[in-house]
Amino acid sequence: MTRRVDFMLGGEDFKKMTAAHVMQSDVYYFSEDAPAIDLVSAMTMGGFGSVPITTEGDVVVGIVSEYDLLKAIHDGKDLCLINAREMMTQGVISVSEDMPVDQIVAVLQEKHLIRVPVVDKKGVLIGVVARRDILLGYLKAVESPPRMEYNLL
């Protein structure tokens, strides 16, 4: 998984960071017709707790979390026989890539979320920001930038 923050050199102003600075741009996402078992596989192998659900054109229409999957299992549903549409949470909370990180933190805390999709003005998925990405952004911001030494002849 690629995080943009992994390429920062340190010495950034954390208060000026936006979703674009810290978001993961390589994101697993699925269509509404995806079998629930495929979501389980991606989430357990990928080590993340939710996946965005999109329509044609990658517009975010829902999200399926571990909670949704466990609820389906608890309700006696066979995850091989149901799809994302049948279990996804609609009305997804998302952020724009220019939203300041402090506002994203407020959304995550207020709504008790771990990750949030990043969408463009048309609702097209362009990334995901997780709490861990923001913490990594903070670490990168407070790091000292590498010293550049030059030897001139």
XYZ file of C-alpha atoms in Angstrom:
153
model
C 0.000 0.000 0.000
C 1.453 3.346 -1.029
C 1.137 6.286 1.321
C 2.110 9.699 0.030
C 3.498 10.555 3.448
C 6.133 7.825 3.024
C 7.904 10.122 0.572
C 8.078 13.151 2.866
C 11.532 14.132 4.086
C 10.559 15.768 7.376
C 10.384 19.303 8.601
C 6.858 19.815 7.194
C 4.244 22.003 8.893
C 1.699 19.470 10.146
C -0.980 22.156 10.481
C -0.776 22.825 6.742
C -1.112 19.186 5.715
C -4.202 17.985 3.874
C -5.653 14.616 2.945
C -3.547 14.765 -0.225
C -0.382 14.674 1.917
C -1.271 11.619 3.975
C -3.750 9.558 1.962
C -3.128 6.110 0.578
C -3.617 6.265 -3.166
C -3.412 2.522 -3.865
C -6.719 1.409 -2.386
C -8.676 -1.831 -2.471
C -12.276 -1.150 -3.470
C -15.104 -3.277 -4.809
C -18.270 -3.003 -6.865
C -21.706 -3.422 -5.319
C -21.924 -6.875 -6.901
C -18.711 -8.179 -5.330
C -19.231 -11.349 -3.281
C -18.877 -10.663 0.445
C -16.309 -13.467 0.704
C -13.999 -11.491 -1.621
C -14.192 -8.528 0.740
C -13.327 -10.762 3.691
C -10.308 -12.091 1.829
C -9.028 -8.639 0.841
C -9.537 -7.169 4.302
C -7.924 -10.010 6.226
C -4.971 -10.357 3.844
C -4.542 -6.578 3.513
C -4.814 -5.860 7.226
C -7.466 -3.130 7.022
C -10.934 -2.935 8.512
C -13.109 -1.630 5.689
C -13.339 -1.253 1.925
C -15.118 1.364 -0.185
C -17.877 0.152 -2.492
C -18.201 1.919 -5.840
C -20.480 2.093 -8.847
C -19.349 2.377 -12.434
C -16.865 5.236 -12.709
C -15.515 4.516 -9.210
C -18.084 6.735 -7.456
C -18.271 5.779 -3.779
C -21.752 4.556 -2.801
C -21.011 2.592 0.340
C -18.490 0.999 2.610
C -18.237 -2.482 4.084
C -16.473 -2.826 7.411
C -15.472 -5.743 9.586
C -18.519 -4.839 11.693
C -20.812 -5.329 8.664
C -19.216 -8.667 7.841
C -19.415 -9.941 11.424
C -23.050 -8.827 11.649
C -23.861 -10.796 8.495
C -22.167 -13.896 9.926
C -23.963 -13.424 13.249
C -27.279 -13.111 11.368
C -26.603 -16.512 9.777
C -25.820 -15.267 6.271
C -23.422 -17.183 4.036
C -20.765 -14.717 2.864
C -20.309 -16.768 -0.309
C -23.934 -16.099 -1.260
C -24.370 -12.380 -0.552
C -22.771 -9.340 -2.155
C -21.481 -5.969 -0.998
C -24.750 -4.171 -1.854
C -26.655 -6.373 0.608
C -24.488 -5.403 3.560
C -22.785 -2.088 2.828
C -23.301 1.039 4.868
C -24.693 3.761 2.610
C -24.335 7.501 3.092
C -20.578 7.176 3.437
C -18.650 9.876 5.234
C -15.849 10.996 2.935
C -13.346 13.847 2.686
C -11.818 15.875 -0.131
C -8.112 15.798 -0.865
C -7.770 19.454 0.144
C -9.382 18.980 3.571
C -6.903 19.917 6.330
C -5.666 17.022 8.448
C -6.962 18.591 11.672
C -10.493 18.561 10.208
C -10.070 14.927 9.163
C -8.998 14.074 12.713
C -12.171 15.770 14.003
C -14.337 13.715 11.596
C -12.602 10.458 12.532
C -12.925 11.157 16.254
C -16.518 12.435 16.147
C -17.781 9.551 14.016
C -15.550 6.883 15.636
C -14.029 5.936 12.267
C -10.686 4.317 11.530
C -10.494 5.171 7.818
C -12.318 7.514 5.508
C -12.479 7.557 1.691
C -11.025 10.549 -0.147
C -13.147 11.581 -3.120
C -13.028 14.247 -5.813
C -15.849 16.740 -6.491
C -17.806 14.089 -8.414
C -17.561 11.526 -5.598
C -14.923 9.455 -7.409
C -12.632 7.505 -5.092
C -9.049 8.825 -5.183
C -7.686 7.456 -1.906
C -8.220 6.623 1.737
C -6.963 8.282 4.919
C -6.606 6.144 8.027
C -5.815 7.281 11.559
C -2.441 5.597 11.203
C -1.666 7.653 8.063
C -2.272 10.864 9.983
C -0.044 9.710 12.841
C 2.684 8.850 10.342
C 2.238 12.292 8.776
C 2.719 13.838 12.189
C 5.909 11.833 12.753
C 7.254 12.835 9.358
C 6.382 16.480 10.031
C 8.337 16.631 13.277
C 11.360 14.759 11.916
C 14.346 16.835 10.999
C 14.939 16.936 7.258
C 18.082 15.109 6.158
C 21.246 17.167 6.287
C 22.620 17.965 2.906
C 26.365 18.325 2.826
C 28.145 19.541 -0.234
C 31.768 19.206 -1.138
C 32.770 21.681 -3.776
C 35.953 21.411 -5.776
